[in-house]
Amino acid sequence: MAAGVAIGVLAVRKLSVARQTFGPEGLNRAVGSLADSVANFADAVRDGMQEREADLRAALGVDR
């Protein structure tokens, strides 16, 4: 039981430090930045797929 209490206290302390470090605005910025990064990656993958499809169609002589 003492180990559980100690782990709980440590977890609360770490969360408090993280909350003070990031704050609500910092956390929102971090999540927004992550969302932008994921969207940019998806766009890059989509563009690459379109380029590859165009290359394959040209190589096979298939018209759109």
PDB file of N, CA, C and O in Angstrom:
ATOM      1  N   MET A   1       0.826  -1.181   0.000  1.00  0.00           N
ATOM      2  CA  MET A   1       0.000   0.000   0.000  1.00  0.00           C
ATOM      3  C   MET A   1       0.873   1.249   0.000  1.00  0.00           C
ATOM      4  O   MET A   1       0.569   2.214  -0.689  1.00  0.00           O
ATOM      5  N   ALA A   2       1.958   1.206   0.752  1.00  0.00           N
ATOM      6  CA  ALA A   2       2.862   2.355   0.815  1.00  0.00           C
ATOM      7  C   ALA A   2       3.483   2.626  -0.550  1.00  0.00           C
ATOM      8  O   ALA A   2       3.659   3.788  -0.940  1.00  0.00           O
ATOM      9  N   ALA A   3       3.791   1.566  -1.291  1.00  0.00           N
ATOM     10  CA  ALA A   3       4.365   1.746  -2.622  1.00  0.00           C
ATOM     11  C   ALA A   3       3.357   2.416  -3.552  1.00  0.00           C
ATOM     12  O   ALA A   3       3.713   3.289  -4.347  1.00  0.00           O
ATOM     13  N   GLY A   4       2.100   2.031  -3.447  1.00  0.00           N
ATOM     14  CA  GLY A   4       1.056   2.641  -4.259  1.00  0.00           C
ATOM     15  C   GLY A   4       0.883   4.123  -3.951  1.00  0.00           C
ATOM     16  O   GLY A   4       0.722   4.942  -4.851  1.00  0.00           O
ATOM     17  N   VAL A   5       0.929   4.456  -2.673  1.00  0.00           N
ATOM     18  CA  VAL A   5       0.813   5.866  -2.274  1.00  0.00           C
ATOM     19  C   VAL A   5       2.012   6.653  -2.795  1.00  0.00           C
ATOM     20  O   VAL A   5       1.867   7.756  -3.313  1.00  0.00           O
ATOM     21  N   ALA A   6       3.207   6.080  -2.680  1.00  0.00           N
ATOM     22  CA  ALA A   6       4.422   6.761  -3.146  1.00  0.00           C
ATOM     23  C   ALA A   6       4.366   6.993  -4.652  1.00  0.00           C
ATOM     24  O   ALA A   6       4.708   8.077  -5.139  1.00  0.00           O
ATOM     25  N   ILE A   7       3.929   5.986  -5.385  1.00  0.00           N
ATOM     26  CA  ILE A   7       3.811   6.130  -6.839  1.00  0.00           C
ATOM     27  C   ILE A   7       2.781   7.194  -7.179  1.00  0.00           C
ATOM     28  O   ILE A   7       2.995   8.020  -8.075  1.00  0.00           O
ATOM     29  N   GLY A   8       1.663   7.217  -6.465  1.00  0.00           N
ATOM     30  CA  GLY A   8       0.638   8.235  -6.697  1.00  0.00           C
ATOM     31  C   GLY A   8       1.154   9.640  -6.440  1.00  0.00           C
ATOM     32  O   GLY A   8       0.895  10.560  -7.213  1.00  0.00           O
ATOM     33  N   VAL A   9       1.904   9.805  -5.360  1.00  0.00           N
ATOM     34  CA  VAL A   9       2.465  11.122  -5.036  1.00  0.00           C
ATOM     35  C   VAL A   9       3.452  11.568  -6.113  1.00  0.00           C
ATOM     36  O   VAL A   9       3.426  12.718  -6.555  1.00  0.00           O
ATOM     37  N   LEU A  10       4.312  10.655  -6.556  1.00  0.00           N
ATOM     38  CA  LEU A  10       5.276  10.995  -7.609  1.00  0.00           C
ATOM     39  C   LEU A  10       4.568  11.375  -8.914  1.00  0.00           C
ATOM     40  O   LEU A  10       4.966  12.318  -9.590  1.00  0.00           O
ATOM     41  N   ALA A  11       3.527  10.631  -9.247  1.00  0.00           N
ATOM     42  CA  ALA A  11       2.789  10.929 -10.472  1.00  0.00           C
ATOM     43  C   ALA A  11       2.133  12.303 -10.393  1.00  0.00           C
ATOM     44  O   ALA A  11       2.179  13.076 -11.354  1.00  0.00           O
ATOM     45  N   VAL A  12       1.539  12.636  -9.262  1.00  0.00           N
ATOM     46  CA  VAL A  12       0.895  13.944  -9.107  1.00  0.00           C
ATOM     47  C   VAL A  12       1.932  15.050  -9.202  1.00  0.00           C
ATOM     48  O   VAL A  12       1.692  16.087  -9.832  1.00  0.00           O
ATOM     49  N   ARG A  13       3.094  14.856  -8.601  1.00  0.00           N
ATOM     50  CA  ARG A  13       4.151  15.870  -8.670  1.00  0.00           C
ATOM     51  C   ARG A  13       4.629  16.078 -10.101  1.00  0.00           C
ATOM     52  O   ARG A  13       4.807  17.200 -10.551  1.00  0.00           O
ATOM     53  N   LYS A  14       4.845  14.984 -10.825  1.00  0.00           N
ATOM     54  CA  LYS A  14       5.307  15.108 -12.207  1.00  0.00           C
ATOM     55  C   LYS A  14       4.253  15.783 -13.074  1.00  0.00           C
ATOM     56  O   LYS A  14       4.582  16.610 -13.924  1.00  0.00           O
ATOM     57  N   LEU A  15       2.995  15.455 -12.871  1.00  0.00           N
ATOM     58  CA  LEU A  15       1.933  16.107 -13.634  1.00  0.00           C
ATOM     59  C   LEU A  15       1.844  17.594 -13.305  1.00  0.00           C
ATOM     60  O   LEU A  15       1.617  18.418 -14.193  1.00  0.00           O
ATOM     61  N   SER A  16       2.033  17.941 -12.047  1.00  0.00           N
ATOM     62  CA  SER A  16       1.998  19.348 -11.659  1.00  0.00           C
ATOM     63  C   SER A  16       3.132  20.125 -12.310  1.00  0.00           C
ATOM     64  O   SER A  16       2.927  21.236 -12.808  1.00  0.00           O
ATOM     65  N   VAL A  17       4.316  19.540 -12.323  1.00  0.00           N
ATOM     66  CA  VAL A  17       5.466  20.198 -12.960  1.00  0.00           C
ATOM     67  C   VAL A  17       5.207  20.357 -14.459  1.00  0.00           C
ATOM     68  O   VAL A  17       5.461  21.417 -15.032  1.00  0.00           O
ATOM     69  N   ALA A  18       4.692  19.310 -15.097  1.00  0.00           N
ATOM     70  CA  ALA A  18       4.414  19.373 -16.536  1.00  0.00           C
ATOM     71  C   ALA A  18       3.352  20.424 -16.831  1.00  0.00           C
ATOM     72  O   ALA A  18       3.460  21.173 -17.805  1.00  0.00           O
ATOM     73  N   ARG A  19       2.343  20.506 -15.997  1.00  0.00           N
ATOM     74  CA  ARG A  19       1.277  21.491 -16.197  1.00  0.00           C
ATOM     75  C   ARG A  19       1.817  22.904 -16.053  1.00  0.00           C
ATOM     76  O   ARG A  19       1.449  23.799 -16.812  1.00  0.00           O
ATOM     77  N   GLN A  20       2.698  23.119 -15.083  1.00  0.00           N
ATOM     78  CA  GLN A  20       3.283  24.445 -14.896  1.00  0.00           C
ATOM     79  C   GLN A  20       4.214  24.790 -16.051  1.00  0.00           C
ATOM     80  O   GLN A  20       4.284  25.936 -16.479  1.00  0.00           O
ATOM     81  N   THR A  21       4.932  23.805 -16.545  1.00  0.00           N
ATOM     82  CA  THR A  21       5.862  24.036 -17.639  1.00  0.00           C
ATOM     83  C   THR A  21       5.128  24.388 -18.924  1.00  0.00           C
ATOM     84  O   THR A  21       5.463  25.359 -19.593  1.00  0.00           O
ATOM     85  N   PHE A  22       4.124  23.592 -19.263  1.00  0.00           N
ATOM     86  CA  PHE A  22       3.412  23.811 -20.511  1.00  0.00           C
ATOM     87  C   PHE A  22       2.274  24.809 -20.353  1.00  0.00           C
ATOM     88  O   PHE A  22       2.071  25.653 -21.205  1.00  0.00           O
ATOM     89  N   GLY A  23       1.520  24.690 -19.300  1.00  0.00           N
ATOM     90  CA  GLY A  23       0.350  25.549 -19.130  1.00  0.00           C
ATOM     91  C   GLY A  23      -0.669  25.239 -20.198  1.00  0.00           C
ATOM     92  O   GLY A  23      -0.403  24.501 -21.149  1.00  0.00           O
ATOM     93  N   PRO A  24      -1.849  25.784 -20.082  1.00  0.00           N
ATOM     94  CA  PRO A  24      -2.876  25.491 -21.091  1.00  0.00           C
ATOM     95  C   PRO A  24      -2.501  25.991 -22.486  1.00  0.00           C
ATOM     96  O   PRO A  24      -2.735  25.324 -23.476  1.00  0.00           O
ATOM     97  N   GLU A  25      -1.873  27.171 -22.550  1.00  0.00           N
ATOM     98  CA  GLU A  25      -1.517  27.718 -23.855  1.00  0.00           C
ATOM     99  C   GLU A  25      -0.408  26.905 -24.501  1.00  0.00           C
ATOM    100  O   GLU A  25      -0.437  26.638 -25.701  1.00  0.00           O
ATOM    101  N   GLY A  26       0.582  26.506 -23.705  1.00  0.00           N
ATOM    102  CA  GLY A  26       1.681  25.715 -24.239  1.00  0.00           C
ATOM    103  C   GLY A  26       1.228  24.365 -24.730  1.00  0.00           C
ATOM    104  O   GLY A  26       1.681  23.879 -25.766  1.00  0.00           O
ATOM    105  N   LEU A  27       0.322  23.752 -24.005  1.00  0.00           N
ATOM    106  CA  LEU A  27      -0.209  22.453 -24.413  1.00  0.00           C
ATOM    107  C   LEU A  27      -1.010  22.594 -25.703  1.00  0.00           C
ATOM    108  O   LEU A  27      -0.877  21.777 -26.612  1.00  0.00           O
ATOM    109  N   ASN A  28      -1.800  23.652 -25.813  1.00  0.00           N
ATOM    110  CA  ASN A  28      -2.570  23.883 -27.035  1.00  0.00           C
ATOM    111  C   ASN A  28      -1.642  24.087 -28.228  1.00  0.00           C
ATOM    112  O   ASN A  28      -1.896  23.579 -29.317  1.00  0.00           O
ATOM    113  N   ARG A  29      -0.557  24.837 -28.004  1.00  0.00           N
ATOM    114  CA  ARG A  29       0.404  25.057 -29.082  1.00  0.00           C
ATOM    115  C   ARG A  29       1.072  23.753 -29.487  1.00  0.00           C
ATOM    116  O   ARG A  29       1.268  23.497 -30.674  1.00  0.00           O
ATOM    117  N   ALA A  30       1.419  22.925 -28.506  1.00  0.00           N
ATOM    118  CA  ALA A  30       2.074  21.650 -28.804  1.00  0.00           C
ATOM    119  C   ALA A  30       1.147  20.731 -29.596  1.00  0.00           C
ATOM    120  O   ALA A  30       1.567  20.108 -30.574  1.00  0.00           O
ATOM    121  N   VAL A  31      -0.110  20.668 -29.195  1.00  0.00           N
ATOM    122  CA  VAL A  31      -1.078  19.827 -29.910  1.00  0.00           C
ATOM    123  C   VAL A  31      -1.323  20.380 -31.308  1.00  0.00           C
ATOM    124  O   VAL A  31      -1.393  19.635 -32.287  1.00  0.00           O
ATOM    125  N   GLY A  32      -1.435  21.693 -31.426  1.00  0.00           N
ATOM    126  CA  GLY A  32      -1.628  22.313 -32.734  1.00  0.00           C
ATOM    127  C   GLY A  32      -0.451  22.057 -33.653  1.00  0.00           C
ATOM    128  O   GLY A  32      -0.620  21.765 -34.843  1.00  0.00           O
ATOM    129  N   SER A  33       0.747  22.144 -33.113  1.00  0.00           N
ATOM    130  CA  SER A  33       1.951  21.886 -33.897  1.00  0.00           C
ATOM    131  C   SER A  33       1.991  20.431 -34.353  1.00  0.00           C
ATOM    132  O   SER A  33       2.352  20.142 -35.497  1.00  0.00           O
ATOM    133  N   LEU A  34       1.619  19.517 -33.467  1.00  0.00           N
ATOM    134  CA  LEU A  34       1.576  18.106 -33.830  1.00  0.00           C
ATOM    135  C   LEU A  34       0.554  17.861 -34.934  1.00  0.00           C
ATOM    136  O   LEU A  34       0.827  17.152 -35.906  1.00  0.00           O
ATOM    137  N   ALA A  35      -0.607  18.479 -34.818  1.00  0.00           N
ATOM    138  CA  ALA A  35      -1.650  18.318 -35.838  1.00  0.00           C
ATOM    139  C   ALA A  35      -1.172  18.869 -37.180  1.00  0.00           C
ATOM    140  O   ALA A  35      -1.409  18.257 -38.233  1.00  0.00           O
ATOM    141  N   ASP A  36      -0.490  20.005 -37.158  1.00  0.00           N
ATOM    142  CA  ASP A  36       0.046  20.575 -38.397  1.00  0.00           C
ATOM    143  C   ASP A  36       1.094  19.655 -39.018  1.00  0.00           C
ATOM    144  O   ASP A  36       1.114  19.469 -40.234  1.00  0.00           O
ATOM    145  N   SER A  37       1.939  19.070 -38.186  1.00  0.00           N
ATOM    146  CA  SER A  37       2.965  18.157 -38.686  1.00  0.00           C
ATOM    147  C   SER A  37       2.342  16.926 -39.333  1.00  0.00           C
ATOM    148  O   SER A  37       2.787  16.484 -40.393  1.00  0.00           O
ATOM    149  N   VAL A  38       1.318  16.384 -38.712  1.00  0.00           N
ATOM    150  CA  VAL A  38       0.638  15.212 -39.268  1.00  0.00           C
ATOM    151  C   VAL A  38      -0.025  15.572 -40.597  1.00  0.00           C
ATOM    152  O   VAL A  38       0.056  14.817 -41.573  1.00  0.00           O
ATOM    153  N   ALA A  39      -0.660  16.737 -40.658  1.00  0.00           N
ATOM    154  CA  ALA A  39      -1.319  17.171 -41.897  1.00  0.00           C
ATOM    155  C   ALA A  39      -0.287  17.379 -43.004  1.00  0.00           C
ATOM    156  O   ALA A  39      -0.518  16.984 -44.155  1.00  0.00           O
ATOM    157  N   ASN A  40       0.850  17.981 -42.677  1.00  0.00           N
ATOM    158  CA  ASN A  40       1.900  18.184 -43.678  1.00  0.00           C
ATOM    159  C   ASN A  40       2.458  16.857 -44.174  1.00  0.00           C
ATOM    160  O   ASN A  40       2.720  16.693 -45.370  1.00  0.00           O
ATOM    161  N   PHE A  41       2.628  15.905 -43.266  1.00  0.00           N
ATOM    162  CA  PHE A  41       3.110  14.585 -43.662  1.00  0.00           C
ATOM    163  C   PHE A  41       2.106  13.905 -44.595  1.00  0.00           C
ATOM    164  O   PHE A  41       2.482  13.335 -45.616  1.00  0.00           O
ATOM    165  N   ALA A  42       0.826  13.983 -44.250  1.00  0.00           N
ATOM    166  CA  ALA A  42      -0.209  13.374 -45.094  1.00  0.00           C
ATOM    167  C   ALA A  42      -0.225  14.013 -46.476  1.00  0.00           C
ATOM    168  O   ALA A  42      -0.368  13.311 -47.491  1.00  0.00           O
ATOM    169  N   ASP A  43      -0.052  15.326 -46.542  1.00  0.00           N
ATOM    170  CA  ASP A  43       0.000  16.010 -47.839  1.00  0.00           C
ATOM    171  C   ASP A  43       1.197  15.544 -48.660  1.00  0.00           C
ATOM    172  O   ASP A  43       1.085  15.329 -49.867  1.00  0.00           O
ATOM    173  N   ALA A  44       2.346  15.389 -48.007  1.00  0.00           N
ATOM    174  CA  ALA A  44       3.552  14.938 -48.704  1.00  0.00           C
ATOM    175  C   ALA A  44       3.369  13.517 -49.237  1.00  0.00           C
ATOM    176  O   ALA A  44       3.765  13.217 -50.367  1.00  0.00           O
ATOM    177  N   VAL A  45       2.757  12.653 -48.443  1.00  0.00           N
ATOM    178  CA  VAL A  45       2.508  11.276 -48.886  1.00  0.00           C
ATOM    179  C   VAL A  45       1.542  11.277 -50.067  1.00  0.00           C
ATOM    180  O   VAL A  45       1.763  10.576 -51.063  1.00  0.00           O
ATOM    181  N   ARG A  46       0.488  12.077 -49.976  1.00  0.00           N
ATOM    182  CA  ARG A  46      -0.497  12.162 -51.052  1.00  0.00           C
ATOM    183  C   ARG A  46       0.148  12.662 -52.347  1.00  0.00           C
ATOM    184  O   ARG A  46      -0.102  12.120 -53.432  1.00  0.00           O
ATOM    185  N   ASP A  47       1.007  13.684 -52.239  1.00  0.00           N
ATOM    186  CA  ASP A  47       1.698  14.191 -53.425  1.00  0.00           C
ATOM    187  C   ASP A  47       2.616  13.131 -54.021  1.00  0.00           C
ATOM    188  O   ASP A  47       2.673  12.971 -55.243  1.00  0.00           O
ATOM    189  N   GLY A  48       3.319  12.412 -53.175  1.00  0.00           N
ATOM    190  CA  GLY A  48       4.191  11.346 -53.652  1.00  0.00           C
ATOM    191  C   GLY A  48       3.417  10.248 -54.352  1.00  0.00           C
ATOM    192  O   GLY A  48       3.871   9.706 -55.375  1.00  0.00           O
ATOM    193  N   MET A  49       2.256   9.912 -53.818  1.00  0.00           N
ATOM    194  CA  MET A  49       1.419   8.883 -54.444  1.00  0.00           C
ATOM    195  C   MET A  49       0.957   9.339 -55.826  1.00  0.00           C
ATOM    196  O   MET A  49       0.954   8.541 -56.782  1.00  0.00           O
ATOM    197  N   GLN A  50       0.576  10.602 -55.945  1.00  0.00           N
ATOM    198  CA  GLN A  50       0.122  11.117 -57.236  1.00  0.00           C
ATOM    199  C   GLN A  50       1.252  11.123 -58.259  1.00  0.00           C
ATOM    200  O   GLN A  50       1.048  10.779 -59.432  1.00  0.00           O
ATOM    201  N   GLU A  51       2.457  11.509 -57.826  1.00  0.00           N
ATOM    202  CA  GLU A  51       3.601  11.496 -58.730  1.00  0.00           C
ATOM    203  C   GLU A  51       3.922  10.081 -59.192  1.00  0.00           C
ATOM    204  O   GLU A  51       4.193   9.845 -60.372  1.00  0.00           O
ATOM    205  N   ARG A  52       3.890   9.153 -58.253  1.00  0.00           N
ATOM    206  CA  ARG A  52       4.196   7.752 -58.598  1.00  0.00           C
ATOM    207  C   ARG A  52       3.146   7.191 -59.548  1.00  0.00           C
ATOM    208  O   ARG A  52       3.468   6.474 -60.500  1.00  0.00           O
ATOM    209  N   GLU A  53       1.886   7.529 -59.301  1.00  0.00           N
ATOM    210  CA  GLU A  53       0.824   7.057 -60.199  1.00  0.00           C
ATOM    211  C   GLU A  53       1.019   7.617 -61.597  1.00  0.00           C
ATOM    212  O   GLU A  53       0.843   6.900 -62.592  1.00  0.00           O
ATOM    213  N   ALA A  54       1.394   8.885 -61.699  1.00  0.00           N
ATOM    214  CA  ALA A  54       1.641   9.494 -63.005  1.00  0.00           C
ATOM    215  C   ALA A  54       2.805   8.797 -63.703  1.00  0.00           C
ATOM    216  O   ALA A  54       2.737   8.527 -64.924  1.00  0.00           O
ATOM    217  N   ASP A  55       3.872   8.476 -62.956  1.00  0.00           N
ATOM    218  CA  ASP A  55       5.004   7.759 -63.528  1.00  0.00           C
ATOM    219  C   ASP A  55       4.591   6.386 -64.035  1.00  0.00           C
ATOM    220  O   ASP A  55       4.992   5.966 -65.120  1.00  0.00           O
ATOM    221  N   LEU A  56       3.809   5.662 -63.247  1.00  0.00           N
ATOM    222  CA  LEU A  56       3.356   4.335 -63.650  1.00  0.00           C
ATOM    223  C   LEU A  56       2.459   4.400 -64.882  1.00  0.00           C
ATOM    224  O   LEU A  56       2.570   3.573 -65.796  1.00  0.00           O
ATOM    225  N   ARG A  57       1.547   5.381 -64.883  1.00  0.00           N
ATOM    226  CA  ARG A  57       0.660   5.519 -66.047  1.00  0.00           C
ATOM    227  C   ARG A  57       1.471   5.843 -67.308  1.00  0.00           C
ATOM    228  O   ARG A  57       1.178   5.323 -68.389  1.00  0.00           O
ATOM    229  N   ALA A  58       2.458   6.705 -67.192  1.00  0.00           N
ATOM    230  CA  ALA A  58       3.295   7.043 -68.348  1.00  0.00           C
ATOM    231  C   ALA A  58       4.092   5.829 -68.802  1.00  0.00           C
ATOM    232  O   ALA A  58       4.217   5.576 -70.010  1.00  0.00           O
ATOM    233  N   ALA A  59       4.615   5.054 -67.885  1.00  0.00           N
ATOM    234  CA  ALA A  59       5.400   3.869 -68.239  1.00  0.00           C
ATOM    235  C   ALA A  59       4.553   2.793 -68.890  1.00  0.00           C
ATOM    236  O   ALA A  59       5.011   2.091 -69.783  1.00  0.00           O
ATOM    237  N   LEU A  60       3.295   2.692 -68.447  1.00  0.00           N
ATOM    238  CA  LEU A  60       2.410   1.662 -69.003  1.00  0.00           C
ATOM    239  C   LEU A  60       1.608   2.160 -70.209  1.00  0.00           C
ATOM    240  O   LEU A  60       0.925   1.374 -70.860  1.00  0.00           O
ATOM    241  N   GLY A  61       1.690   3.452 -70.498  1.00  0.00           N
ATOM    242  CA  GLY A  61       0.950   4.012 -71.629  1.00  0.00           C
ATOM    243  C   GLY A  61      -0.532   4.098 -71.382  1.00  0.00           C
ATOM    244  O   GLY A  61      -1.321   4.024 -72.319  1.00  0.00           O
ATOM    245  N   VAL A  62      -0.941   4.235 -70.136  1.00  0.00           N
ATOM    246  CA  VAL A  62      -2.355   4.326 -69.785  1.00  0.00           C
ATOM    247  C   VAL A  62      -2.737   5.807 -69.670  1.00  0.00           C
ATOM    248  O   VAL A  62      -2.081   6.573 -68.971  1.00  0.00           O
ATOM    249  N   ASP A  63      -3.782   6.188 -70.374  1.00  0.00           N
ATOM    250  CA  ASP A  63      -4.261   7.572 -70.288  1.00  0.00           C
ATOM    251  C   ASP A  63      -5.279   7.704 -69.172  1.00  0.00           C
ATOM    252  O   ASP A  63      -5.985   6.752 -68.850  1.00  0.00           O
ATOM    253  N   ARG A  64      -5.390   8.876 -68.618  1.00  0.00           N
ATOM    254  CA  ARG A  64      -6.378   9.104 -67.566  1.00  0.00           C
ATOM    255  C   ARG A  64      -7.732   9.226 -68.146  1.00  0.00           C
ATOM    256  O   ARG A  64      -8.313   9.826 -68.772  1.00  0.00           O
TER     257      ARG A  64
END
